[in-house]
PDB file of C-alpha atoms in Angstrom:
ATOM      1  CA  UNK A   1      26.555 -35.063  63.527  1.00 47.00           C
ATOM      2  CA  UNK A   2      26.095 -35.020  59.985  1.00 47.00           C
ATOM      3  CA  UNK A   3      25.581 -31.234  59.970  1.00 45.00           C
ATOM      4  CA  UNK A   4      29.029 -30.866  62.190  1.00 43.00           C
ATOM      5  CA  UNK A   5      30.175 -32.796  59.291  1.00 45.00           C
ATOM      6  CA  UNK A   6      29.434 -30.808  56.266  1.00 48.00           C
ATOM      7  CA  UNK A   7      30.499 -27.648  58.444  1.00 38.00           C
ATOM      8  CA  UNK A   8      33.425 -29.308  57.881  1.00 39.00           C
ATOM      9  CA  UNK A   9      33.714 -30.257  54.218  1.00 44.00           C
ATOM     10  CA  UNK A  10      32.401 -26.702  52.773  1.00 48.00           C
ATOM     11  CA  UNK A  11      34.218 -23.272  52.198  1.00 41.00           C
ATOM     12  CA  UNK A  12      31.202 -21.467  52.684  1.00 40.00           C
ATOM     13  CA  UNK A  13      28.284 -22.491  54.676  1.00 35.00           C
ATOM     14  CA  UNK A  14      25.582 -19.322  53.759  1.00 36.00           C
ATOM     15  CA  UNK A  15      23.514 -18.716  57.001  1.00 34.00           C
ATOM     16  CA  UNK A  16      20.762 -16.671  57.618  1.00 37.00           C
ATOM     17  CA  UNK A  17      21.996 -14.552  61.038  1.00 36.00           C
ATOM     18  CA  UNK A  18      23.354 -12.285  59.198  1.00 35.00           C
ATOM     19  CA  UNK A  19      23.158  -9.897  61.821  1.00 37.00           C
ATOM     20  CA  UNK A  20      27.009  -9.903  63.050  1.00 39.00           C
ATOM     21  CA  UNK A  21      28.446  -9.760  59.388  1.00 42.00           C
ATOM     22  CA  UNK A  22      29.812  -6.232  57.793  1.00 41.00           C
ATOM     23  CA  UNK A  23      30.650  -3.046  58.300  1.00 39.00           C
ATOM     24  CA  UNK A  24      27.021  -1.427  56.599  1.00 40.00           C
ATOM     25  CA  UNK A  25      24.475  -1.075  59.232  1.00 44.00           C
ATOM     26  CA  UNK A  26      20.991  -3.438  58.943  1.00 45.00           C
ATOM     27  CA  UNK A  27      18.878  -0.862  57.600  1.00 45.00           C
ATOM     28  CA  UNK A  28      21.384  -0.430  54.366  1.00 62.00           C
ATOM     29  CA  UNK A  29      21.506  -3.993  53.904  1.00 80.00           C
ATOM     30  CA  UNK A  30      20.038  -5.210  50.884  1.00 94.00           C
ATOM     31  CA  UNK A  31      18.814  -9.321  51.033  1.00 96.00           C
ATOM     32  CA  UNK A  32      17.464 -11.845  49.304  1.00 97.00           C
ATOM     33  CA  UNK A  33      16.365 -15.564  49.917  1.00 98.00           C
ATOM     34  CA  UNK A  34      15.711 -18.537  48.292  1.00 98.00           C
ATOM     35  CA  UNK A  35      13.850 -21.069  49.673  1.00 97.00           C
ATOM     36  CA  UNK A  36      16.101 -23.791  51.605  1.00 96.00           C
ATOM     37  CA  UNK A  37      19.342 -22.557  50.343  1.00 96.00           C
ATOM     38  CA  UNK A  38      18.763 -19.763  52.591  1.00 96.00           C
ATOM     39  CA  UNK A  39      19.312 -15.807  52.798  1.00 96.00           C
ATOM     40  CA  UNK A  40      22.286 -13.766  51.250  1.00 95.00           C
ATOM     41  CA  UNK A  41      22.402 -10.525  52.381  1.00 93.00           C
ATOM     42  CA  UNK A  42      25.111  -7.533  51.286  1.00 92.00           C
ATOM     43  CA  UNK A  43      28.397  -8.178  53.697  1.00 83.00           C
ATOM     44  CA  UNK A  44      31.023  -5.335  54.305  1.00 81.00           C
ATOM     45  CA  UNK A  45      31.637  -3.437  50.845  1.00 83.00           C
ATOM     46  CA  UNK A  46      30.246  -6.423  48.949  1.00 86.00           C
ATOM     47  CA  UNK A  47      27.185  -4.640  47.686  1.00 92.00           C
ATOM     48  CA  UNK A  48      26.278  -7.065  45.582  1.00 95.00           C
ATOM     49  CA  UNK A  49      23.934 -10.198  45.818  1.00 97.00           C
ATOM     50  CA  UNK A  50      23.609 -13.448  44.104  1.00 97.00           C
ATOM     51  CA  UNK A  51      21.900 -14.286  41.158  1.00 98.00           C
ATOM     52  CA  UNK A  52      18.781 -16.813  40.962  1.00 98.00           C
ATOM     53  CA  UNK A  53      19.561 -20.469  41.104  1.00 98.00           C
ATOM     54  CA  UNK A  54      18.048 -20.985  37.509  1.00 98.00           C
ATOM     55  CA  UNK A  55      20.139 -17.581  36.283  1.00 98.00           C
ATOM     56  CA  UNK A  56      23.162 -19.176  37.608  1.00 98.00           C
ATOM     57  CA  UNK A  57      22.330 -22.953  36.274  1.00 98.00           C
ATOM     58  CA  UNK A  58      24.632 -24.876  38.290  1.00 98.00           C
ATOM     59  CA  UNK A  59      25.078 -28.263  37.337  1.00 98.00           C
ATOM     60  CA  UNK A  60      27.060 -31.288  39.172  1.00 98.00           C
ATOM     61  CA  UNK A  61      29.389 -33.716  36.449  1.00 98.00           C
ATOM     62  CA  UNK A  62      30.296 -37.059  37.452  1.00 98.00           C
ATOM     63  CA  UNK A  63      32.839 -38.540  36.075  1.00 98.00           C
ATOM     64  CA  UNK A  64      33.672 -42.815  37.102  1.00 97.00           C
ATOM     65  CA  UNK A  65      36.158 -45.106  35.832  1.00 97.00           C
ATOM     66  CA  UNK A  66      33.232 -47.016  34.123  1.00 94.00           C
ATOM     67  CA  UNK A  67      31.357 -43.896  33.028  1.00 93.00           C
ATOM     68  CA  UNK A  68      32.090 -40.787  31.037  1.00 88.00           C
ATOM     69  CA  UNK A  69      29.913 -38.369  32.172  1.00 92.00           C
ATOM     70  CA  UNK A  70      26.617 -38.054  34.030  1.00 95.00           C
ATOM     71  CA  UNK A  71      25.079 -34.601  34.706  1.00 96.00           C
ATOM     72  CA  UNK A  72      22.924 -33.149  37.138  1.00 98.00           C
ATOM     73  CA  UNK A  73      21.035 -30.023  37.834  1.00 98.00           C
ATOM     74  CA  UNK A  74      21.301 -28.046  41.242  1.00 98.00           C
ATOM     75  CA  UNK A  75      17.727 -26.756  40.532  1.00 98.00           C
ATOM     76  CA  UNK A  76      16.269 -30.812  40.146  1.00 97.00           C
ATOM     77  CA  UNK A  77      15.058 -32.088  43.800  1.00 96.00           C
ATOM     78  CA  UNK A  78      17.052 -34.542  45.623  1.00 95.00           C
ATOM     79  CA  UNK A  79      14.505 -37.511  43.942  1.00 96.00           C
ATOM     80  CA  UNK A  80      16.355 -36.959  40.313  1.00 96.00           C
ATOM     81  CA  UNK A  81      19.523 -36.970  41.784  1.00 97.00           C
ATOM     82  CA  UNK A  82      18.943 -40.231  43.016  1.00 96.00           C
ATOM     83  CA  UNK A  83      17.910 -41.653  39.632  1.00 95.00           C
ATOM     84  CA  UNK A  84      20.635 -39.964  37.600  1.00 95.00           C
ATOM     85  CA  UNK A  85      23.321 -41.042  40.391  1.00 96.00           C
ATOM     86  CA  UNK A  86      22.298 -44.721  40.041  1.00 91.00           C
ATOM     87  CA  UNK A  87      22.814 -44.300  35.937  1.00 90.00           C
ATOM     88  CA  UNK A  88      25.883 -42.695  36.209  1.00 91.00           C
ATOM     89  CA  UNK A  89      27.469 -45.550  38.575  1.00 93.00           C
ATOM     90  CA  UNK A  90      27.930 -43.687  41.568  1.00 97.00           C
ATOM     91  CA  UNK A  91      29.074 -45.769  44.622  1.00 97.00           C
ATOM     92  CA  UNK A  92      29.656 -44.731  47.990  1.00 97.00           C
ATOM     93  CA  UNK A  93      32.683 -47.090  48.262  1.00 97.00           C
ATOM     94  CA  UNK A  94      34.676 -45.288  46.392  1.00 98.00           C
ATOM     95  CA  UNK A  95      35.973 -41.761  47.742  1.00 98.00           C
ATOM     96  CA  UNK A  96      34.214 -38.522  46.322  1.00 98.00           C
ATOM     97  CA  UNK A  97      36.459 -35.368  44.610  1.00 97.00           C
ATOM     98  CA  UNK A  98      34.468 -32.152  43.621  1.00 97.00           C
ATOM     99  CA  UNK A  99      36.286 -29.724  41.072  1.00 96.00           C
ATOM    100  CA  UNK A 100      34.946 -26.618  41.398  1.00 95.00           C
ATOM    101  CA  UNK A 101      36.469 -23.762  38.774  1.00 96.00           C
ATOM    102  CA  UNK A 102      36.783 -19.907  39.555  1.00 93.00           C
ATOM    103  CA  UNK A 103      36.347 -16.129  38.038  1.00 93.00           C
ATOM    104  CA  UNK A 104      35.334 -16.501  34.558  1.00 95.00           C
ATOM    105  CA  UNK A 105      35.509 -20.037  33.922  1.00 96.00           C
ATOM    106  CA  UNK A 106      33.346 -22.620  33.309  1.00 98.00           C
ATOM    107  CA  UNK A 107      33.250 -26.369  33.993  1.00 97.00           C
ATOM    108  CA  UNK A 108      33.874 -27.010  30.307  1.00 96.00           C
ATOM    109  CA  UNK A 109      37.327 -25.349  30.667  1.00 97.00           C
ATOM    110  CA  UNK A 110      39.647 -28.384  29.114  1.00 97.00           C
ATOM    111  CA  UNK A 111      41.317 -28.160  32.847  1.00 96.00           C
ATOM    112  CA  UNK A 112      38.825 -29.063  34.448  1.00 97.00           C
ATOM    113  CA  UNK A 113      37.945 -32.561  32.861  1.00 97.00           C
ATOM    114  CA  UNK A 114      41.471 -33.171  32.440  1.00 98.00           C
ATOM    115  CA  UNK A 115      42.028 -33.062  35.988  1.00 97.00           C
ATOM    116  CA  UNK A 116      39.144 -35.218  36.739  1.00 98.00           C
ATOM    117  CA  UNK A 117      40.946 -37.760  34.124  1.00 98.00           C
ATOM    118  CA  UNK A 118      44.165 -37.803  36.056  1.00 98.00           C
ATOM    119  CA  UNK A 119      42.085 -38.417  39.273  1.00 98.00           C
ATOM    120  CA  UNK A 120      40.669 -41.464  38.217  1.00 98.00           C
ATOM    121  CA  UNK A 121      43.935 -42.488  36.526  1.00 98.00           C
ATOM    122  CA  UNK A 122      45.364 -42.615  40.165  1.00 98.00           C
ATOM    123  CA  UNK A 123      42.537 -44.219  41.638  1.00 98.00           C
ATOM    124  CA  UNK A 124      38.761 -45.010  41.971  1.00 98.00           C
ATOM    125  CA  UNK A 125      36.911 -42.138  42.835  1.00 98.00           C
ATOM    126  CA  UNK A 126      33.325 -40.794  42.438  1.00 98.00           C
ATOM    127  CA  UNK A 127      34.841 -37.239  40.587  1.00 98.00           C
ATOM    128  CA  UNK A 128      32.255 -34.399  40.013  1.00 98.00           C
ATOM    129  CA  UNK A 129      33.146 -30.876  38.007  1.00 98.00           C
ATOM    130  CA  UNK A 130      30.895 -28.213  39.297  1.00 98.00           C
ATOM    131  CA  UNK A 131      30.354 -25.733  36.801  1.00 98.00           C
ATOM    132  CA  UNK A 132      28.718 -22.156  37.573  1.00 97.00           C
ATOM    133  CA  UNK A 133      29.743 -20.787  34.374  1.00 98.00           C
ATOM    134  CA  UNK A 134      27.339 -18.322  34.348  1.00 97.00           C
ATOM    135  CA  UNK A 135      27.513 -17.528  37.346  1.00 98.00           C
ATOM    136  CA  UNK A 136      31.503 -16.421  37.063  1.00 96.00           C
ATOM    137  CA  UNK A 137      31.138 -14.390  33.874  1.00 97.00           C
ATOM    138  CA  UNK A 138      30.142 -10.804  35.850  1.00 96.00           C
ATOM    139  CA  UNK A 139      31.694  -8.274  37.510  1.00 96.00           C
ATOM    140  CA  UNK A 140      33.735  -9.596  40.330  1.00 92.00           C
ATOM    141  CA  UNK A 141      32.014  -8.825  43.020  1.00 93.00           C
ATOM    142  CA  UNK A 142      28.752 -10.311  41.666  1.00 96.00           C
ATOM    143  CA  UNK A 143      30.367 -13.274  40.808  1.00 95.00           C
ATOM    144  CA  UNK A 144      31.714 -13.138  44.236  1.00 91.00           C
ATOM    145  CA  UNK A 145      28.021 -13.272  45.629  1.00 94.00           C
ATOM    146  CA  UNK A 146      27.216 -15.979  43.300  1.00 95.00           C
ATOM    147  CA  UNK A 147      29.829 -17.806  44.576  1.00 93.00           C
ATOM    148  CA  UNK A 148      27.915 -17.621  48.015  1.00 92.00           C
ATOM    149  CA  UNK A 149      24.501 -19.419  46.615  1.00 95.00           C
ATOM    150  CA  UNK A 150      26.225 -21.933  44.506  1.00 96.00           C
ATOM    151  CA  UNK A 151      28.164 -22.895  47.935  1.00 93.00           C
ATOM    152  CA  UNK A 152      24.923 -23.242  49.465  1.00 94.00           C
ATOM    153  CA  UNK A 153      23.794 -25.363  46.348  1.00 96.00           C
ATOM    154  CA  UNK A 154      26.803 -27.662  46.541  1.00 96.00           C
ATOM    155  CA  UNK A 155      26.121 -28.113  50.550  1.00 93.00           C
ATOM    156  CA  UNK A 156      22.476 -29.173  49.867  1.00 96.00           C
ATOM    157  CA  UNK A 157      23.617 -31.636  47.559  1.00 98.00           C
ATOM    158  CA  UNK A 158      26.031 -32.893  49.949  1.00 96.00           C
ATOM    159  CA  UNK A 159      23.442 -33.027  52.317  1.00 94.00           C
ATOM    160  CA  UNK A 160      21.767 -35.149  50.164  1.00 97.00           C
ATOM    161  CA  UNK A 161      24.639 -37.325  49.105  1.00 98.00           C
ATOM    162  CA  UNK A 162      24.729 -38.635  52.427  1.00 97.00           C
ATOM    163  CA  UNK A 163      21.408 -38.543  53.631  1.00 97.00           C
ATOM    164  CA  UNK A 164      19.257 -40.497  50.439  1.00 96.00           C
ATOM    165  CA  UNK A 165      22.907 -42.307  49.119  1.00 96.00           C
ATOM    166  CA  UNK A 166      24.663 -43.017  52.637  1.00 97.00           C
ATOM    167  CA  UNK A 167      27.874 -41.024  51.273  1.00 98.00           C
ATOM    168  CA  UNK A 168      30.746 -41.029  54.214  1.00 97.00           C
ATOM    169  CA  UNK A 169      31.601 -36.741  54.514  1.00 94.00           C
ATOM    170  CA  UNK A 170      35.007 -38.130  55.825  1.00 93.00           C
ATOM    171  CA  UNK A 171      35.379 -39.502  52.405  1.00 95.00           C
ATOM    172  CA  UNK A 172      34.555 -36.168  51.185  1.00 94.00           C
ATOM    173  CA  UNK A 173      37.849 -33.440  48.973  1.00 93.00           C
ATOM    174  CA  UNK A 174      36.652 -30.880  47.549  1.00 92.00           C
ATOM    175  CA  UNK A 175      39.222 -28.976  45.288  1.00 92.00           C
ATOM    176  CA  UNK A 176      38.720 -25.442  43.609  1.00 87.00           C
ATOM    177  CA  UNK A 177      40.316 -22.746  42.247  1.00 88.00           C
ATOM    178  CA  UNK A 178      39.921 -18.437  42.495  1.00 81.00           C
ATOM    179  CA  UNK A 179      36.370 -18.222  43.877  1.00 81.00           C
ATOM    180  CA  UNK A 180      35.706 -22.138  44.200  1.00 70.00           C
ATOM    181  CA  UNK A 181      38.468 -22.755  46.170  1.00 61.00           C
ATOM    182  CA  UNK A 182      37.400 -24.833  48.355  1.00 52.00           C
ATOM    183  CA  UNK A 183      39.606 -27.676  50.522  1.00 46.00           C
ATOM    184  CA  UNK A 184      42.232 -27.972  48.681  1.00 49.00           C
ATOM    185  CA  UNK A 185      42.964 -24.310  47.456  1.00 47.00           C
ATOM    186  CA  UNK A 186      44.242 -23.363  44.201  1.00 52.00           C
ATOM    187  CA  UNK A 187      44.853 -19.878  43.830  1.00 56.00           C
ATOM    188  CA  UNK A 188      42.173 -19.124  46.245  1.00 60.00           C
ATOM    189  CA  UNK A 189      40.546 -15.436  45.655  1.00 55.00           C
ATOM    190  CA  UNK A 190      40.969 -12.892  48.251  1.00 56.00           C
ATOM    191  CA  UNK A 191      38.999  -9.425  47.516  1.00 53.00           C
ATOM    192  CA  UNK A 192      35.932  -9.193  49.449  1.00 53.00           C
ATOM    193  CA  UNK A 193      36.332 -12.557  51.264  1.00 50.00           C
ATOM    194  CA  UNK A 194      39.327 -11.253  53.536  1.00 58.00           C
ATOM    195  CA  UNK A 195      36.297  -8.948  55.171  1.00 56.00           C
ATOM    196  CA  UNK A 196      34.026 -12.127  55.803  1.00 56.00           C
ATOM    197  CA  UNK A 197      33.993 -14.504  59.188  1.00 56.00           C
ATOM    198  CA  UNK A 198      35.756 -17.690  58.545  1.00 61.00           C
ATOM    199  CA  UNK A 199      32.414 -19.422  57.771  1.00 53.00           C
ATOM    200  CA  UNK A 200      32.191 -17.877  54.532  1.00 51.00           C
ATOM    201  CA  UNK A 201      35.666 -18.281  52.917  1.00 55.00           C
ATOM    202  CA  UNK A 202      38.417 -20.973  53.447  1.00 58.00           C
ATOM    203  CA  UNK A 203      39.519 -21.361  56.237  1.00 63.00           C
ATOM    204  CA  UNK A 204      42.208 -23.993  57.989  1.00 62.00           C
ATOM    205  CA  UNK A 205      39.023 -25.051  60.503  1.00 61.00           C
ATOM    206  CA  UNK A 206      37.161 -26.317  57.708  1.00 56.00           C
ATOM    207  CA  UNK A 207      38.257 -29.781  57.748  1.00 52.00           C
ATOM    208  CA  UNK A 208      40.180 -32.591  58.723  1.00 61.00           C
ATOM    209  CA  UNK A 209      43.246 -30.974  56.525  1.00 60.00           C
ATOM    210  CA  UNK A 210      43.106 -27.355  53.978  1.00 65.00           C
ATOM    211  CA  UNK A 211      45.773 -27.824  51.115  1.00 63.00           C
ATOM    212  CA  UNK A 212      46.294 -24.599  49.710  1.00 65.00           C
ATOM    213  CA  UNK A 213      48.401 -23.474  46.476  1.00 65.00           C
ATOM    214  CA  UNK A 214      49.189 -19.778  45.420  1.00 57.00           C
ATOM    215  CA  UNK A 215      51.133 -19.385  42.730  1.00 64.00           C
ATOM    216  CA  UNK A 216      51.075 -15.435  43.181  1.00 61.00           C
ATOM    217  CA  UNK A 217      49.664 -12.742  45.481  1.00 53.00           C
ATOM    218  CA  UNK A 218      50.107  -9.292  45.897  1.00 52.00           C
ATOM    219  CA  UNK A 219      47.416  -6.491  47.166  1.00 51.00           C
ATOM    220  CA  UNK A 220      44.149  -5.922  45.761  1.00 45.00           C
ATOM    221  CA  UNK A 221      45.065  -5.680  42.050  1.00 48.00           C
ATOM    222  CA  UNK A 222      45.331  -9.016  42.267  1.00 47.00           C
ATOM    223  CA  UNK A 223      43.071 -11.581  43.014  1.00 48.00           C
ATOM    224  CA  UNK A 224      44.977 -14.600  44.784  1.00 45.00           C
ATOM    225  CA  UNK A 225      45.292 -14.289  48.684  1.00 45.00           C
ATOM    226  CA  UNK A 226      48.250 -13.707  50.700  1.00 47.00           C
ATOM    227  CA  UNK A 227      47.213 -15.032  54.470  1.00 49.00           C
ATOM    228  CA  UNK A 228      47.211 -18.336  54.923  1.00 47.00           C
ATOM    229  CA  UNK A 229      44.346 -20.132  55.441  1.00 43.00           C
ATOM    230  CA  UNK A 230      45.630 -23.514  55.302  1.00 43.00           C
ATOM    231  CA  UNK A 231      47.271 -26.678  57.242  1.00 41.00           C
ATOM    232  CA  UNK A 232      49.944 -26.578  54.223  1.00 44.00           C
TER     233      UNK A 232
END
């Protein structure tokens, strides 16, 4: 149940059957894997894959009415977490936001912690920034592939969210922008992701209710999508 769940919550759930997934046949595919966040494999005319989890440095920010700022690692096991949760005043009580920025950005970007302000101005949330700064700063279509591990990082810690800190997933929004759009969609990319199955890119199925907002889109010289993939 709690994997039907978290199905639900994510953009991108990275699997390892990869074996239905692009136009270039198996034995052109390039792959790579890392440990439990799985296998990422070239898809379609993404040719690219995804950095290391310690080249990318992902890190979780939370952000409480009674607390500034608490960060975490994506690379620490689930046992740190725990610790550096109960310091930074996380509750399960309260509901739980995730701001996740896009193509070359950073979690550092003044938008970012300014809309995690405004969040807890208008109520009493658990609010983390996930920043994959370096991560974003390539070419597109290798930040594109990052984008793909650090979903698979943001699942697992999720995952453990509910499992070691009895989080609700139906208490669960995560909002993004360009490539970390996630359930609530702000300017959510397009290029590359149009080619992929709906479990790798937003998609109206992924939960409850998809929010999406484009403020422009046109063809491929421009990143923001034009099919909707939303509720609203």
């Amino acid at each position: 149940m709690a994997s039907r769940s978290l199905t639900v919550l994510v953009l991108t759930i990275v699997v390892n059957d990869v074996s239905k997934c692009g136009a270039v046949s198996l034995s052109r595919r390039a792959s790579t894997c890392y440990g439990d966040l799985g296998c990422f494999s070239t898809i379609g005319s993404l040719h690219k894959l995804p950095d290391s989890p310690q080249h990318i440095g992902t890190t979780f920010k939370l952000m409480t009415r009674s607390h500034t700022a608490t960060s975490m690692k994506a690379t620490d096991d689930p046992d740190t977490w725990h610790s550096t949760l109960s310091a930074g005043h996380f509750s399960t009580a309260r509901e739980t936001k995730f701001i996740t920025h896009g193509y070359i950005d950073s979690g550092t970007t003044a938008w970012l912690p300014h809309m995690a302000r405004e969040l807890l101005k208008r109520g009493d949330y658990n609010v983390f920034i996930v920043d994959w700064g370096h991560g974003s700063h390539s070419s597109y279509d290798k930040s594109t592939a990052n984008s793909l591990l650090v979903a698979a990082e943001l699942a697992k810690f999720i995952h453990s969210l509910h499992d070691r800190e009895g989080l609700d997933l139906a208490t669960v929004h995560l909002i993004g922008h360009s490539l970390g759009a996630q359930i609530s969609g702000l300017d959510p990319a397009e290029p590359y992701f149009k080619e992929f199955d709906n479990s790798r890119r937003l998609d109206k199925s992924d939960a409850l209710f998809v929010d999406v907002i484009h403020t422009d889109g046109a063809d491929f010289n421009l990143l923001q999508g034009q099919k909707p993939v939303n509720n609203i």
